[in-house]
Structure formats: structure tokens, C-alpha cells
PDB file of C-alpha atoms in Angstrom:
ATOM      1  CA  MET H  10      10.457   9.096 -28.964  1.00  0.00           C
ATOM      2  CA  ALA H  11       6.717   9.776 -29.189  1.00  0.00           C
ATOM      3  CA  LYS H  12       6.033   6.089 -28.866  1.00  0.00           C
ATOM      4  CA  LYS H  13       7.974   5.971 -25.593  1.00  0.00           C
ATOM      5  CA  ASP H  14       6.041   8.975 -24.248  1.00  0.00           C
ATOM      6  CA  GLY H  15       2.792   7.235 -25.171  1.00  0.00           C
ATOM      7  CA  THR H  16       3.883   4.173 -23.237  1.00  0.00           C
ATOM      8  CA  VAL H  17       4.724   6.294 -20.199  1.00  0.00           C
ATOM      9  CA  GLY H  18       1.355   8.049 -20.458  1.00  0.00           C
ATOM     10  CA  ALA H  19      -0.439   4.727 -20.736  1.00  0.00           C
ATOM     11  CA  ALA H  20       1.429   3.417 -17.690  1.00  0.00           C
ATOM     12  CA  LYS H  21       0.462   6.506 -15.679  1.00  0.00           C
ATOM     13  CA  GLU H  22      -3.170   6.105 -16.740  1.00  0.00           C
ATOM     14  CA  GLU H  23      -3.132   2.423 -15.771  1.00  0.00           C
ATOM     15  CA  ASP H  24      -1.624   3.349 -12.390  1.00  0.00           C
ATOM     16  CA  ARG H  25      -4.331   5.996 -11.890  1.00  0.00           C
ATOM     17  CA  GLU H  26      -7.036   3.447 -12.743  1.00  0.00           C
ATOM     18  CA  LYS H  27      -5.568   0.948 -10.264  1.00  0.00           C
ATOM     19  CA  TRP H  28      -5.550   3.621  -7.547  1.00  0.00           C
ATOM     20  CA  MET H  29      -9.186   4.498  -8.274  1.00  0.00           C
ATOM     21  CA  ALA H  30     -10.269   0.842  -8.343  1.00  0.00           C
ATOM     22  CA  ARG H  31      -8.624   0.115  -4.993  1.00  0.00           C
ATOM     23  CA  PHE H  32     -10.058   3.321  -3.527  1.00  0.00           C
ATOM     24  CA  GLN H  33     -13.584   2.374  -4.612  1.00  0.00           C
ATOM     25  CA  VAL H  34     -13.318  -1.138  -3.180  1.00  0.00           C
ATOM     26  CA  ARG H  35     -11.883   0.066   0.122  1.00  0.00           C
ATOM     27  CA  LEU H  36     -14.472   2.842   0.347  1.00  0.00           C
ATOM     28  CA  ALA H  37     -17.336   0.423  -0.303  1.00  0.00           C
ATOM     29  CA  MET H  38     -16.093  -1.684   2.630  1.00  0.00           C
ATOM     30  CA  GLN H  39     -16.443   1.196   5.109  1.00  0.00           C
ATOM     31  CA  PRO H  40     -19.459   1.190   7.475  1.00  0.00           C
ATOM     32  CA  GLY H  41     -22.470   3.088   6.147  1.00  0.00           C
ATOM     33  CA  VAL H  42     -21.074   3.604   2.650  1.00  0.00           C
ATOM     34  CA  ASP H  43     -23.600   3.153  -0.127  1.00  0.00           C
ATOM     35  CA  ARG H  44     -23.482   3.651  -3.884  1.00  0.00           C
ATOM     36  CA  ALA H  45     -24.196   7.385  -3.615  1.00  0.00           C
ATOM     37  CA  VAL H  46     -21.227   7.889  -1.279  1.00  0.00           C
ATOM     38  CA  VAL H  47     -18.887   5.985  -3.597  1.00  0.00           C
ATOM     39  CA  LEU H  48     -20.078   7.974  -6.610  1.00  0.00           C
ATOM     40  CA  GLN H  49     -19.639  11.296  -4.793  1.00  0.00           C
ATOM     41  CA  ALA H  50     -16.136  10.393  -3.606  1.00  0.00           C
ATOM     42  CA  VAL H  51     -15.074   9.254  -7.083  1.00  0.00           C
ATOM     43  CA  LYS H  52     -16.494  12.459  -8.540  1.00  0.00           C
ATOM     44  CA  ASP H  53     -14.549  14.536  -5.996  1.00  0.00           C
ATOM     45  CA  VAL H  54     -11.255  12.743  -6.689  1.00  0.00           C
ATOM     46  CA  THR H  55     -11.732  12.834 -10.458  1.00  0.00           C
ATOM     47  CA  ALA H  56     -12.593  16.541 -10.449  1.00  0.00           C
ATOM     48  CA  HIS H  57      -9.609  17.416  -8.258  1.00  0.00           C
ATOM     49  CA  CYS H  58      -7.188  15.437 -10.424  1.00  0.00           C
ATOM     50  CA  ALA H  59      -8.617  16.917 -13.634  1.00  0.00           C
ATOM     51  CA  GLU H  60      -8.301  20.468 -12.286  1.00  0.00           C
ATOM     52  CA  THR H  61      -4.803  20.101 -10.848  1.00  0.00           C
ATOM     53  CA  GLY H  62      -3.292  17.440 -13.093  1.00  0.00           C
ATOM     54  CA  GLU H  63      -2.135  15.611  -9.980  1.00  0.00           C
ATOM     55  CA  HIS H  64      -2.050  11.854  -9.702  1.00  0.00           C
ATOM     56  CA  PRO H  65      -4.474  10.644  -6.989  1.00  0.00           C
ATOM     57  CA  LEU H  66      -1.596   9.125  -5.015  1.00  0.00           C
ATOM     58  CA  ALA H  67       0.175  12.495  -4.888  1.00  0.00           C
ATOM     59  CA  ALA H  68      -3.028  14.362  -4.066  1.00  0.00           C
ATOM     60  CA  PHE H  69      -4.674  11.982  -1.586  1.00  0.00           C
ATOM     61  CA  GLY H  70      -2.054   9.430  -0.550  1.00  0.00           C
ATOM     62  CA  SER H  71      -2.835   5.771  -0.081  1.00  0.00           C
ATOM     63  CA  PRO H  72      -6.214   4.706  -1.507  1.00  0.00           C
ATOM     64  CA  ASP H  73      -6.833   2.661   1.656  1.00  0.00           C
ATOM     65  CA  ALA H  74      -6.249   5.581   4.023  1.00  0.00           C
ATOM     66  CA  TYR H  75      -8.140   8.032   1.839  1.00  0.00           C
ATOM     67  CA  ALA H  76     -11.122   5.661   1.682  1.00  0.00           C
ATOM     68  CA  VAL H  77     -11.365   5.823   5.477  1.00  0.00           C
ATOM     69  CA  GLN H  78     -11.101   9.629   5.411  1.00  0.00           C
ATOM     70  CA  ALA H  79     -13.691   9.971   2.643  1.00  0.00           C
ATOM     71  CA  ALA H  80     -16.128   7.708   4.494  1.00  0.00           C
ATOM     72  CA  GLU H  81     -15.696   9.743   7.668  1.00  0.00           C
ATOM     73  CA  ARG H  82     -16.385  12.913   5.688  1.00  0.00           C
ATOM     74  CA  LEU H  83     -19.306  11.678   3.567  1.00  0.00           C
ATOM     75  CA  VAL H  84     -21.185   9.202   5.801  1.00  0.00           C
ATOM     76  CA  PRO H  85     -23.291  10.633   8.632  1.00  0.00           C
ATOM     77  CA  ALA H  86     -21.842   9.498  11.989  1.00  0.00           C
ATOM     78  CA  ASP H  87     -25.118   7.937  13.161  1.00  0.00           C
ATOM     79  CA  ARG H  88     -25.398   5.815  10.015  1.00  0.00           C
ATOM     80  CA  ALA H  89     -21.781   4.627  10.310  1.00  0.00           C
ATOM     81  CA  ALA H  90     -22.300   3.723  13.984  1.00  0.00           C
ATOM     82  CA  ARG H  91     -25.496   1.825  13.162  1.00  0.00           C
ATOM     83  CA  GLU H  92     -23.685  -0.156  10.441  1.00  0.00           C
ATOM     84  CA  LYS H  93     -20.793  -0.976  12.781  1.00  0.00           C
ATOM     85  CA  ARG H  94     -23.255  -2.336  15.358  1.00  0.00           C
ATOM     86  CA  ARG H  95     -25.061  -4.376  12.708  1.00  0.00           C
ATOM     87  CA  ASP H  96     -21.776  -5.756  11.367  1.00  0.00           C
ATOM     88  CA  GLY H  97     -20.754  -6.726  14.898  1.00  0.00           C
ATOM     89  CA  ALA H  98     -24.033  -8.556  15.445  1.00  0.00           C
ATOM     90  CA  VAL H  99     -23.711 -10.390  12.126  1.00  0.00           C
ATOM     91  CA  ASP H 100     -20.148 -11.415  13.003  1.00  0.00           C
ATOM     92  CA  ALA H 101     -21.287 -12.698  16.414  1.00  0.00           C
ATOM     93  CA  VAL H 102     -24.076 -14.800  14.876  1.00  0.00           C
ATOM     94  CA  GLY H 103     -21.642 -16.143  12.285  1.00  0.00           C
ATOM     95  CA  SER H 104     -19.212 -17.115  15.023  1.00  0.00           C
ATOM     96  CA  VAL H 105     -21.929 -18.979  16.958  1.00  0.00           C
ATOM     97  CA  LEU H 106     -23.065 -20.802  13.820  1.00  0.00           C
ATOM     98  CA  LYS H 107     -19.482 -21.834  13.076  1.00  0.00           C
ATOM     99  CA  ARG H 108     -19.114 -23.244  16.582  1.00  0.00           C
ATOM    100  CA  VAL H 109     -22.394 -25.163  16.228  1.00  0.00           C
ATOM    101  CA  ARG H 110     -21.212 -26.636  12.919  1.00  0.00           C
ATOM    102  CA  ASP H 111     -17.882 -27.594  14.499  1.00  0.00           C
ATOM    103  CA  VAL H 112     -19.555 -29.276  17.478  1.00  0.00           C
ATOM    104  CA  THR H 113     -22.170 -31.112  15.431  1.00  0.00           C
ATOM    105  CA  GLY H 114     -19.735 -32.035  12.659  1.00  0.00           C
ATOM    106  CA  MET H 115     -21.884 -30.477   9.976  1.00  0.00           C
TER     107      MET H 115
END
């Protein structure tokens, strides 16, 4: 029986690690998020789960949705807005370059 419990515990730990990995990736994709923001958010989630014993999914919900919430909470609004503008400009330039390549056959 102990072996079965160990397997269940390992499965829960693997599920927790998958949640954290997805959360980190989704958080890093948010405008204005840098390494310090990711580290702080991971620290917050880890501390909460260690204190309460909750699984991150039960405590915070979807890693995708919580990444958006964490970014809104941890990234200053002006920095996020600046990154959104920069990303928009980069996308526009990329779109123009793609059209030029299509027209010229390059």
C-alpha cells in the first residue's frame, strides 16, 4: 500500500511541477515581465502552497489566467503599457517585412 501512496504523491508532485512550469512560461510572455517578476511570483506561489498545503491549481486556478493576474499585480502599469506599444511596433515592422519578402519573392 505504501508503494501506491508514493506513486500518488509522485503524480501530485509532477502535476504541481507542470502547473508551475506553465505558469512561469505564461508569466514570462506578459508585457513588462522580467526575471525579477517571475522569481517573485514563483516565490509567492511556492510560499502559499507550502503554508497551506494546497495545490496551485486549487489555490490560484488556471496557470494561464493566474499569470495574467500576477503580471497585472507585479508589473508597474507604465512599464506594461510601454512594452505593449513596443511589441505592437515590432509586429508592424515584421508584417511589413513579410509583405516585402512576399512581393519580391525572397
